[in-house]
């Protein structure tokens, strides 16, 4: 029964998201009995960014890959969602932008005070032996890192505590076996995974 309800919710949202309009801010209209479009705008998106609408349990109700660089605006009929709390999430290169909203009696209300950005850790290899991990830590917490070898064994883990606006560490792999390593990073209630060939 739960699966049928989830699929029904997903279908409602997918069918509602067909009108594209342009605007500069989030706006809502709540006329009962009419199809109501809520325009959502994200600036500085890149092709390949992912837009999702999720409920408070993390269930994805809508998902779209962004096709163009620049400003993204789209109209959604959110009034058909069941009463509850939801959020838009724009997953960009190094940032996840979160815009929460509530649906109550077919009225959509955005919680601008709870809008947030989570900055992702950036990981790259230099000189084929040094791995750099860094993360913007504005309004952020600590960064937990666990490194796994190609065979799945955990080879290293640590917690980098926040001391300023940037979290970072350089790992020396010059004496390590060559291969693919998996970096699992946890911060701000999120989990990020990156595979690197060293």
XYZ file of N, CA, C and O in Angstrom:
792
model
N 0.830 -1.199 0.000
C 0.000 0.000 0.000
C 0.869 1.256 0.000
O 0.584 2.204 -0.695
N 1.963 1.229 0.823
C 2.876 2.364 0.899
C 3.502 2.644 -0.473
O 3.661 3.784 -0.885
N 3.852 1.585 -1.206
C 4.459 1.729 -2.531
C 3.477 2.366 -3.500
O 3.854 3.228 -4.299
N 2.211 1.992 -3.436
C 1.189 2.560 -4.312
C 1.030 4.043 -4.034
O 0.955 4.866 -4.949
N 1.020 4.433 -2.749
C 0.888 5.846 -2.387
C 2.098 6.625 -2.888
O 1.965 7.698 -3.460
N 3.314 6.087 -2.689
C 4.531 6.778 -3.147
C 4.527 6.952 -4.659
O 4.858 8.007 -5.176
N 4.145 5.896 -5.395
C 4.108 5.991 -6.852
C 3.053 6.988 -7.303
O 3.246 7.724 -8.261
N 1.920 7.045 -6.583
C 0.864 8.000 -6.915
C 1.350 9.424 -6.706
O 1.096 10.302 -7.522
N 2.055 9.664 -5.577
C 2.607 10.994 -5.312
C 3.593 11.396 -6.397
O 3.581 12.533 -6.879
N 4.452 10.476 -6.789
C 5.442 10.757 -7.819
C 4.762 11.092 -9.137
O 5.143 12.046 -9.810
N 3.729 10.356 -9.496
C 3.003 10.601 -10.738
C 2.335 11.964 -10.706
O 2.380 12.706 -11.688
N 1.729 12.341 -9.573
C 1.071 13.646 -9.445
C 2.073 14.765 -9.670
O 1.834 15.702 -10.418
N 3.246 14.661 -9.033
C 4.257 15.712 -9.164
C 4.805 15.761 -10.579
O 4.991 16.827 -11.145
N 5.057 14.604 -11.189
C 5.589 14.578 -12.557
C 4.598 15.199 -13.538
O 4.990 15.943 -14.431
N 3.336 14.897 -13.404
C 2.332 15.451 -14.299
C 2.149 16.946 -14.077
O 1.835 17.682 -14.995
N 2.377 17.397 -12.845
C 2.191 18.808 -12.521
C 3.327 19.672 -13.047
O 3.159 20.865 -13.250
N 4.484 19.107 -13.283
C 5.682 19.887 -13.618
C 5.885 20.003 -15.118
O 6.902 19.624 -15.654
N 4.903 20.563 -15.830
C 5.038 20.640 -17.271
C 5.138 22.071 -17.794
O 5.480 22.277 -18.944
N 4.849 23.055 -16.992
C 4.876 24.431 -17.449
C 6.192 25.077 -17.072
O 6.613 25.002 -15.941
N 6.835 25.724 -18.024
C 8.075 26.435 -17.742
C 7.785 27.919 -17.826
O 7.196 28.396 -18.783
N 8.176 28.670 -16.794
C 8.019 30.118 -16.797
C 9.271 30.723 -16.220
O 10.096 30.029 -15.638
N 9.409 32.031 -16.357
C 10.615 32.685 -15.878
C 10.257 33.746 -14.858
O 9.302 34.488 -15.013
N 11.052 33.806 -13.792
C 10.847 34.782 -12.740
C 12.121 34.945 -11.951
O 13.096 34.244 -12.179
N 12.123 35.858 -11.007
C 13.335 36.125 -10.236
C 13.278 35.601 -8.816
O 14.255 35.671 -8.104
N 12.132 35.126 -8.364
C 12.044 34.649 -6.994
C 11.002 33.561 -6.880
O 10.242 33.310 -7.800
N 10.971 32.942 -5.710
C 9.969 31.918 -5.439
C 8.660 32.635 -5.160
O 8.606 33.561 -4.376
N 7.597 32.207 -5.812
C 6.312 32.831 -5.552
C 5.238 31.764 -5.590
O 5.360 30.757 -6.264
N 4.182 31.985 -4.864
C 3.097 31.018 -4.836
C 1.761 31.692 -5.013
O 1.575 32.839 -4.642
N 0.808 30.979 -5.566
C -0.534 31.470 -5.737
C -1.450 30.377 -5.215
O -1.251 29.227 -5.497
N -2.462 30.733 -4.453
C -3.247 29.710 -3.781
C -4.738 29.797 -4.090
O -5.566 29.669 -3.206
N -5.122 30.002 -5.333
C -6.531 30.020 -5.708
C -7.067 28.609 -5.728
O -6.603 27.789 -6.504
N -8.061 28.327 -4.880
C -8.610 26.975 -4.817
C -9.424 26.672 -6.063
O -10.083 27.521 -6.621
N -9.364 25.405 -6.490
C -10.132 24.965 -7.638
C -9.445 25.218 -8.962
O -9.964 24.860 -10.003
N -8.305 25.866 -8.958
C -7.573 26.148 -10.193
C -6.207 25.479 -10.117
O -5.713 25.192 -9.043
N -5.626 25.253 -11.290
C -4.248 24.764 -11.308
C -3.366 25.935 -10.906
O -3.409 26.998 -11.516
N -2.593 25.742 -9.875
C -1.758 26.808 -9.333
C -0.299 26.453 -9.555
O 0.151 25.373 -9.177
N 0.420 27.342 -10.170
C 1.841 27.125 -10.435
C 2.664 27.916 -9.432
O 2.401 29.080 -9.182
N 3.652 27.248 -8.871
C 4.619 27.896 -7.993
C 5.932 27.921 -8.750
O 6.464 26.886 -9.117
N 6.428 29.136 -9.005
C 7.680 29.269 -9.739
C 8.854 29.149 -8.784
O 8.886 29.792 -7.743
N 9.813 28.326 -9.164
C 11.020 28.140 -8.375
C 12.206 28.492 -9.248
O 12.298 28.039 -10.391
N 13.108 29.314 -8.715
C 14.265 29.783 -9.477
C 15.558 29.464 -8.749
O 15.661 29.684 -7.543
N 16.517 28.935 -9.482
C 17.864 28.712 -8.969
C 18.823 29.412 -9.916
O 18.750 29.225 -11.132
N 19.735 30.206 -9.362
C 20.717 30.913 -10.181
C 22.013 30.113 -10.245
O 22.315 29.325 -9.364
N 22.782 30.357 -11.286
C 24.109 29.762 -11.461
C 24.101 28.233 -11.440
O 24.942 27.616 -10.803
N 23.135 27.638 -12.142
C 23.146 26.179 -12.246
C 23.971 25.783 -13.464
O 24.193 26.590 -14.364
N 24.435 24.553 -13.460
C 25.210 24.051 -14.591
C 24.528 22.819 -15.155
O 23.826 22.099 -14.437
N 24.760 22.593 -16.420
C 24.236 21.390 -17.056
C 24.716 20.181 -16.261
O 25.886 20.076 -15.911
N 23.791 19.289 -15.951
C 24.134 18.099 -15.176
C 23.765 18.207 -13.707
O 23.730 17.207 -13.002
N 23.488 19.446 -13.229
C 22.991 19.585 -11.856
C 21.666 18.830 -11.746
O 20.962 18.654 -12.741
N 21.327 18.403 -10.541
C 20.112 17.605 -10.343
C 19.144 18.338 -9.417
O 19.512 18.723 -8.303
N 17.914 18.527 -9.892
C 16.851 19.101 -9.072
C 15.953 17.974 -8.591
O 15.528 17.128 -9.386
N 15.675 17.945 -7.288
C 14.733 16.963 -6.748
C 13.742 17.659 -5.826
O 14.027 18.719 -5.279
N 12.585 17.046 -5.689
C 11.628 17.409 -4.649
C 11.535 16.192 -3.755
O 11.317 15.076 -4.235
N 11.729 16.403 -2.444
C 11.721 15.294 -1.493
C 10.763 15.585 -0.354
O 10.488 16.739 -0.028
N 10.274 14.506 0.266
C 9.503 14.678 1.491
C 10.464 14.591 2.676
O 11.670 14.424 2.505
N 9.934 14.724 3.885
C 10.808 14.756 5.073
C 11.485 13.418 5.349
O 12.439 13.363 6.112
N 11.013 12.351 4.721
C 11.663 11.041 4.870
C 12.754 10.825 3.824
O 13.372 9.766 3.781
N 12.968 11.813 2.948
C 13.979 11.689 1.912
C 13.482 11.001 0.651
O 14.248 10.764 -0.278
N 12.191 10.676 0.595
C 11.619 10.043 -0.595
C 11.608 11.048 -1.745
O 11.099 12.164 -1.602
N 12.187 10.669 -2.885
C 12.242 11.555 -4.050
C 10.905 11.493 -4.784
O 10.480 10.447 -5.251
N 10.236 12.657 -4.883
C 8.950 12.754 -5.562
C 9.101 13.246 -7.001
O 8.223 13.030 -7.833
N 10.197 13.940 -7.257
C 10.460 14.483 -8.590
C 11.968 14.609 -8.758
O 12.674 14.974 -7.817
N 12.454 14.314 -9.961
C 13.889 14.419 -10.224
C 14.089 14.863 -11.663
O 13.426 14.356 -12.568
N 15.006 15.808 -11.856
C 15.269 16.327 -13.193
C 16.747 16.699 -13.306
O 17.304 17.342 -12.414
N 17.367 16.321 -14.400
C 18.735 16.742 -14.702
C 18.662 18.062 -15.465
O 17.923 18.184 -16.444
N 19.408 19.052 -15.016
C 19.406 20.372 -15.646
C 20.139 20.277 -16.984
O 21.215 19.705 -17.080
N 19.539 20.870 -18.014
C 20.067 20.747 -19.372
C 20.893 21.938 -19.835
O 21.640 21.831 -20.800
N 20.759 23.101 -19.162
C 21.452 24.308 -19.604
C 22.123 25.015 -18.436
O 21.632 24.970 -17.300
N 23.216 25.706 -18.710
C 23.878 26.542 -17.709
C 23.109 27.848 -17.548
O 22.488 28.325 -18.488
N 23.170 28.430 -16.336
C 22.555 29.744 -16.119
C 21.507 29.710 -15.034
O 21.646 29.039 -14.015
N 20.420 30.442 -15.264
C 19.318 30.519 -14.305
C 18.244 29.518 -14.697
O 17.839 29.448 -15.859
N 17.790 28.743 -13.722
C 16.745 27.735 -13.952
C 15.467 28.204 -13.256
O 15.486 28.535 -12.064
N 14.367 28.247 -13.979
C 13.067 28.582 -13.406
C 12.043 27.618 -13.969
O 12.039 27.343 -15.164
N 11.184 27.128 -13.088
C 10.146 26.214 -13.549
C 8.918 26.363 -12.657
O 9.037 26.630 -11.462
N 7.753 26.154 -13.238
C 6.498 26.214 -12.493
C 6.036 24.823 -12.104
O 6.059 23.905 -12.926
N 5.641 24.667 -10.845
C 5.158 23.390 -10.325
C 3.795 23.598 -9.678
O 3.570 24.605 -8.999
N 2.894 22.634 -9.843
C 1.637 22.634 -9.088
C 1.873 21.790 -7.843
O 1.745 20.574 -7.869
N 2.220 22.462 -6.756
C 2.529 21.770 -5.502
C 1.295 21.586 -4.627
O 1.340 20.851 -3.639
N 0.184 22.242 -4.978
C -1.021 22.186 -4.148
C -1.647 20.798 -4.136
O -2.428 20.481 -3.245
N -1.316 19.965 -5.120
C -1.895 18.622 -5.170
C -1.166 17.631 -4.257
O -1.615 16.496 -4.093
N -0.052 18.065 -3.657
C 0.650 17.199 -2.707
C -0.148 17.078 -1.418
O -0.822 18.035 -1.012
N -0.069 15.943 -0.740
C -0.727 15.821 0.563
C -0.120 16.810 1.559
O 1.037 17.205 1.424
N -0.897 17.213 2.543
C -0.392 18.121 3.571
C 0.877 17.546 4.179
O 0.956 16.353 4.478
N 1.874 18.400 4.346
C 3.131 17.949 4.926
C 4.266 18.891 4.586
O 4.077 19.930 3.954
N 5.461 18.510 5.002
C 6.667 19.294 4.758
C 7.491 18.634 3.656
O 7.651 17.415 3.635
N 8.030 19.458 2.778
C 8.796 19.003 1.626
C 9.968 19.952 1.419
O 10.063 20.985 2.075
N 10.828 19.619 0.471
C 11.871 20.568 0.097
C 12.367 20.322 -1.321
O 12.346 19.210 -1.821
N 12.746 21.434 -1.957
C 13.457 21.382 -3.224
C 14.930 21.243 -2.889
O 15.413 21.829 -1.914
N 15.654 20.497 -3.719
C 17.084 20.345 -3.524
C 17.764 20.440 -4.890
O 17.450 19.672 -5.790
N 18.656 21.425 -5.027
C 19.434 21.569 -6.255
C 20.857 21.117 -5.948
O 21.575 21.747 -5.175
N 21.247 19.997 -6.538
C 22.560 19.400 -6.303
C 23.502 19.855 -7.413
O 23.438 19.377 -8.538
N 24.370 20.825 -7.069
C 25.315 21.385 -8.033
C 26.698 20.783 -7.795
O 26.863 19.897 -6.964
N 27.694 21.291 -8.509
C 29.061 20.768 -8.418
C 29.563 20.645 -6.980
O 29.965 19.579 -6.543
N 29.588 21.760 -6.266
C 30.166 21.756 -4.914
C 29.181 22.216 -3.854
O 29.551 22.409 -2.704
N 27.908 22.374 -4.232
C 26.914 22.885 -3.290
C 25.584 22.172 -3.489
O 25.196 21.856 -4.610
N 24.893 21.938 -2.388
C 23.514 21.450 -2.429
C 22.655 22.543 -1.802
O 22.818 22.877 -0.634
N 21.771 23.145 -2.602
C 20.891 24.214 -2.130
C 19.563 23.589 -1.752
O 18.971 22.831 -2.517
N 19.068 23.914 -0.547
C 17.838 23.317 -0.029
C 16.811 24.419 0.242
O 17.116 25.392 0.944
N 15.608 24.257 -0.323
C 14.522 25.206 -0.122
C 13.321 24.439 0.430
O 12.645 23.719 -0.301
N 13.043 24.587 1.746
C 11.910 23.866 2.330
C 10.576 24.576 2.078
O 10.533 25.796 1.954
N 9.518 23.765 1.977
C 8.172 24.334 1.857
C 7.172 23.403 2.531
O 7.450 22.236 2.783
N 6.012 23.973 2.818
C 4.955 23.227 3.508
C 3.685 23.320 2.681
O 3.382 24.364 2.108
N 2.953 22.217 2.620
C 1.643 22.204 1.980
C 0.613 21.940 3.072
O 0.726 20.968 3.824
N -0.370 22.847 3.198
C -1.449 22.691 4.189
C -2.743 23.169 3.549
O -2.854 24.339 3.157
N -3.702 22.274 3.406
C -5.000 22.591 2.790
C -4.819 23.252 1.427
O -5.427 24.284 1.133
N -3.952 22.686 0.598
C -3.666 23.162 -0.759
C -3.013 24.539 -0.808
O -3.023 25.201 -1.841
N -2.459 24.984 0.316
C -1.731 26.246 0.361
C -0.247 25.924 0.526
O 0.137 25.157 1.408
N 0.585 26.495 -0.349
C 2.027 26.255 -0.322
C 2.712 27.441 0.350
O 2.508 28.586 -0.044
N 3.526 27.147 1.363
C 4.256 28.190 2.082
C 5.730 27.824 2.108
O 6.093 26.727 2.529
N 6.580 28.755 1.669
C 8.021 28.538 1.698
C 8.591 29.088 3.002
O 8.177 30.128 3.475
N 9.549 28.369 3.567
C 10.203 28.769 4.807
C 11.570 29.356 4.462
O 12.582 28.673 4.499
N 11.579 30.650 4.126
C 12.815 31.293 3.677
C 13.895 31.284 4.758
O 15.079 31.225 4.455
N 13.492 31.334 6.029
C 14.476 31.339 7.116
C 15.227 30.013 7.220
O 16.317 29.960 7.793
N 14.643 28.933 6.696
C 15.281 27.618 6.792
C 16.006 27.201 5.510
O 16.503 26.086 5.426
N 16.049 28.092 4.516
C 16.813 27.771 3.309
C 18.271 27.565 3.702
O 18.786 28.243 4.590
N 18.921 26.613 3.063
C 20.296 26.295 3.454
C 21.113 25.850 2.250
O 20.572 25.428 1.232
N 22.419 25.975 2.403
C 23.367 25.450 1.427
C 24.332 24.528 2.147
O 24.854 24.881 3.199
N 24.516 23.353 1.591
C 25.510 22.423 2.113
C 26.618 22.352 1.063
O 26.353 22.084 -0.108
N 27.839 22.640 1.497
C 28.960 22.593 0.568
C 29.584 21.213 0.607
O 29.880 20.681 1.670
N 29.784 20.641 -0.578
C 30.333 19.292 -0.700
C 31.855 19.333 -0.541
O 32.495 20.325 -0.905
N 32.429 18.251 -0.059
C 33.894 18.151 -0.057
C 34.411 18.048 -1.489
O 33.788 17.432 -2.345
N 35.542 18.675 -1.737
C 36.202 18.610 -3.039
C 37.441 17.735 -2.861
O 38.242 17.956 -1.959
N 37.586 16.734 -3.729
C 38.697 15.779 -3.617
C 39.400 15.695 -4.965
O 38.748 15.546 -6.001
N 40.733 15.809 -4.953
C 41.489 15.646 -6.195
C 42.896 15.151 -5.889
O 43.390 15.270 -4.775
N 43.524 14.570 -6.923
C 44.868 14.000 -6.798
C 45.861 14.930 -7.482
O 45.592 15.457 -8.561
N 47.021 15.125 -6.837
C 48.101 15.876 -7.477
C 49.369 15.024 -7.468
O 49.606 14.259 -6.528
N 50.156 15.164 -8.511
C 51.423 14.432 -8.665
C 51.266 12.913 -8.512
O 52.210 12.230 -8.101
N 50.088 12.398 -8.771
C 49.787 10.962 -8.712
C 50.053 10.336 -7.345
O 50.133 9.119 -7.221
N 50.179 11.161 -6.300
C 50.432 10.583 -4.973
C 49.841 11.359 -3.811
O 49.761 10.844 -2.705
N 49.404 12.589 -4.030
C 48.811 13.381 -2.954
C 47.322 13.580 -3.218
O 46.923 13.970 -4.314
N 46.496 13.301 -2.208
C 45.061 13.518 -2.335
C 44.684 14.698 -1.453
O 44.963 14.703 -0.251
N 44.074 15.693 -2.081
C 43.639 16.901 -1.379
C 42.139 16.789 -1.119
O 41.369 16.530 -2.041
N 41.743 17.009 0.124
C 40.333 17.039 0.493
C 40.082 18.392 1.142
O 40.773 18.766 2.093
N 39.117 19.136 0.626
C 38.781 20.422 1.242
C 37.288 20.666 1.134
O 36.602 20.110 0.276
N 36.802 21.514 2.041
C 35.372 21.798 2.080
C 35.150 23.159 2.703
O 35.752 23.485 3.724
N 34.300 23.960 2.082
C 33.886 25.215 2.689
C 33.058 24.871 3.915
O 32.127 24.075 3.842
N 33.398 25.483 5.039
C 32.755 25.093 6.298
C 31.905 26.193 6.905
O 31.606 26.177 8.087
N 31.489 27.173 6.106
C 30.615 28.222 6.618
C 29.300 27.572 7.040
O 28.698 26.819 6.289
N 28.843 27.840 8.248
C 27.609 27.243 8.787
C 27.626 25.723 8.673
O 26.638 25.100 8.311
N 28.749 25.130 8.943
C 28.916 23.703 8.743
C 29.537 23.066 9.976
O 30.021 23.754 10.864
N 29.544 21.745 9.978
C 30.144 21.002 11.080
C 31.436 20.335 10.674
O 32.060 20.691 9.673
N 31.826 19.346 11.442
C 33.055 18.609 11.197
C 32.917 17.738 9.947
O 31.818 17.544 9.420
N 34.064 17.195 9.515
C 34.096 16.327 8.340
C 34.705 14.991 8.737
O 35.832 14.928 9.210
N 33.927 13.924 8.601
C 34.417 12.568 8.868
C 34.805 11.918 7.553
O 34.025 11.920 6.606
N 36.021 11.373 7.512
C 36.540 10.757 6.291
C 36.941 9.316 6.581
O 37.604 9.048 7.584
N 36.521 8.417 5.703
C 36.994 7.037 5.757
C 37.463 6.663 4.362
O 36.780 6.926 3.372
N 38.647 6.052 4.280
C 39.243 5.691 2.998
C 39.266 4.171 2.891
O 39.704 3.480 3.818
N 38.770 3.676 1.748
C 38.713 2.239 1.494
C 39.612 1.878 0.320
O 39.659 2.590 -0.680
N 40.315 0.756 0.445
C 41.133 0.229 -0.653
C 40.220 -0.412 -1.688
O 39.015 -0.590 -1.471
N 40.811 -0.787 -2.799
C 40.064 -1.370 -3.913
C 39.335 -2.653 -3.505
O 38.251 -2.948 -4.006
N 39.896 -3.414 -2.543
C 39.270 -4.655 -2.102
C 38.155 -4.433 -1.073
O 37.557 -5.374 -0.585
N 37.901 -3.170 -0.711
C 36.829 -2.854 0.229
C 37.274 -2.696 1.666
O 36.473 -2.339 2.527
N 38.550 -2.967 1.947
C 39.064 -2.814 3.313
C 39.209 -1.342 3.670
O 39.686 -0.538 2.855
N 38.812 -1.002 4.888
C 39.025 0.352 5.392
C 40.501 0.505 5.733
O 41.050 -0.268 6.508
N 41.153 1.522 5.131
C 42.589 1.702 5.362
C 42.899 2.909 6.243
O 43.999 3.017 6.790
N 41.925 3.806 6.382
C 42.179 4.988 7.206
C 40.858 5.689 7.487
O 39.966 5.716 6.644
N 40.753 6.275 8.677
C 39.587 7.112 8.978
C 39.990 8.173 9.984
O 40.894 7.973 10.797
N 39.316 9.318 9.890
C 39.568 10.386 10.843
C 38.428 11.396 10.800
O 37.650 11.447 9.846
N 38.396 12.203 11.835
C 37.432 13.295 11.920
C 38.223 14.598 11.879
O 39.110 14.818 12.705
N 37.916 15.449 10.903
C 38.552 16.755 10.812
C 37.605 17.758 11.456
O 36.490 17.966 10.984
N 38.050 18.340 12.555
C 37.197 19.261 13.297
C 37.251 20.651 12.696
O 38.290 21.114 12.242
N 36.109 21.304 12.745
C 36.005 22.649 12.194
C 36.767 23.623 13.079
O 36.562 23.683 14.283
N 37.647 24.393 12.443
C 38.390 25.423 13.170
C 38.251 26.780 12.494
O 38.553 27.796 13.085
N 37.842 26.795 11.254
C 37.670 28.050 10.516
C 36.615 27.864 9.448
O 35.716 27.045 9.593
N 36.740 28.613 8.369
C 35.756 28.535 7.287
C 36.090 27.491 6.236
O 35.321 27.261 5.317
N 37.279 26.865 6.349
C 37.675 25.824 5.399
C 38.162 24.601 6.181
O 38.956 24.722 7.102
N 37.644 23.446 5.807
C 38.150 22.183 6.343
C 39.038 21.571 5.271
O 38.682 21.607 4.089
N 40.163 21.016 5.660
C 40.996 20.427 4.626
C 42.100 19.545 5.163
O 42.469 19.607 6.332
N 42.606 18.719 4.255
C 43.683 17.792 4.600
C 44.314 17.306 3.309
O 43.645 17.176 2.288
N 45.624 17.033 3.365
C 46.330 16.431 2.232
C 46.845 15.070 2.692
O 47.484 14.968 3.743
N 46.531 14.039 1.919
C 46.947 12.674 2.241
C 48.068 12.250 1.290
O 47.949 12.418 0.077
N 49.123 11.693 1.857
C 50.287 11.248 1.075
C 50.145 9.751 0.768
O 50.186 8.917 1.663
N 49.966 9.442 -0.498
C 49.823 8.051 -0.947
C 51.096 7.555 -1.648
O 51.069 6.551 -2.342
N 52.226 8.244 -1.453
C 53.447 7.889 -2.183
C 53.953 6.487 -1.848
O 54.594 5.848 -2.666
N 53.660 5.992 -0.633
C 54.111 4.641 -0.260
C 52.973 3.622 -0.296
O 53.176 2.469 0.087
N 51.817 4.039 -0.758
C 50.659 3.137 -0.812
C 50.638 2.354 -2.113
O 51.225 2.766 -3.108
N 49.943 1.239 -2.089
C 49.759 0.459 -3.313
C 48.955 1.278 -4.314
O 48.048 2.018 -3.939
N 49.292 1.131 -5.589
C 48.535 1.811 -6.636
C 47.187 1.110 -6.792
O 47.057 -0.082 -6.579
N 46.189 1.887 -7.158
C 44.861 1.308 -7.351
C 43.778 2.359 -7.184
O 44.042 3.567 -7.184
N 42.561 1.894 -7.024
C 41.415 2.783 -6.853
C 41.049 2.812 -5.376
O 40.848 1.772 -4.747
N 40.956 4.015 -4.829
C 40.589 4.219 -3.430
C 39.247 4.954 -3.376
O 38.962 5.809 -4.220
N 38.449 4.592 -2.391
C 37.145 5.218 -2.208
C 37.186 6.075 -0.960
O 37.516 5.594 0.123
N 36.842 7.338 -1.137
C 36.760 8.285 -0.029
C 35.289 8.464 0.319
O 34.500 8.901 -0.516
N 34.927 8.110 1.558
C 33.562 8.299 2.050
C 33.619 9.423 3.069
O 34.300 9.317 4.092
N 32.919 10.515 2.772
C 32.968 11.704 3.615
C 31.573 12.020 4.135
O 30.613 12.055 3.367
N 31.482 12.256 5.437
C 30.198 12.566 6.064
C 30.287 13.922 6.743
O 31.205 14.179 7.523
N 29.322 14.773 6.409
C 29.256 16.108 6.992
C 27.847 16.657 6.831
O 27.161 16.327 5.856
N 27.418 17.450 7.772
C 26.113 18.115 7.705
C 24.968 17.140 7.442
O 24.024 17.442 6.713
N 25.063 15.934 7.999
C 24.003 14.950 7.828
C 23.965 14.311 6.450
O 23.004 13.632 6.093
N 24.989 14.521 5.655
C 25.056 13.974 4.298
C 26.276 13.067 4.158
O 27.244 13.186 4.895
N 26.211 12.221 3.150
C 27.311 11.283 2.852
C 27.722 11.497 1.398
O 26.887 11.476 0.493
N 29.016 11.722 1.196
C 29.558 11.940 -0.144
C 30.615 10.886 -0.413
O 31.433 10.591 0.456
N 30.611 10.329 -1.620
C 31.542 9.266 -1.978
C 32.281 9.652 -3.249
O 31.656 10.125 -4.205
N 33.605 9.456 -3.240
C 34.380 9.704 -4.453
C 35.441 8.629 -4.598
O 36.161 8.301 -3.652
N 35.532 8.067 -5.812
C 36.545 7.078 -6.141
C 37.699 7.760 -6.865
O 37.469 8.558 -7.784
N 38.918 7.444 -6.455
C 40.095 8.048 -7.072
C 41.097 6.981 -7.458
O 41.360 6.066 -6.678
N 41.679 7.128 -8.646
C 42.750 6.228 -9.077
C 44.073 6.869 -8.692
O 44.361 8.001 -9.063
N 44.858 6.141 -7.900
C 46.140 6.678 -7.409
C 47.263 5.758 -7.838
O 47.147 4.562 -7.776
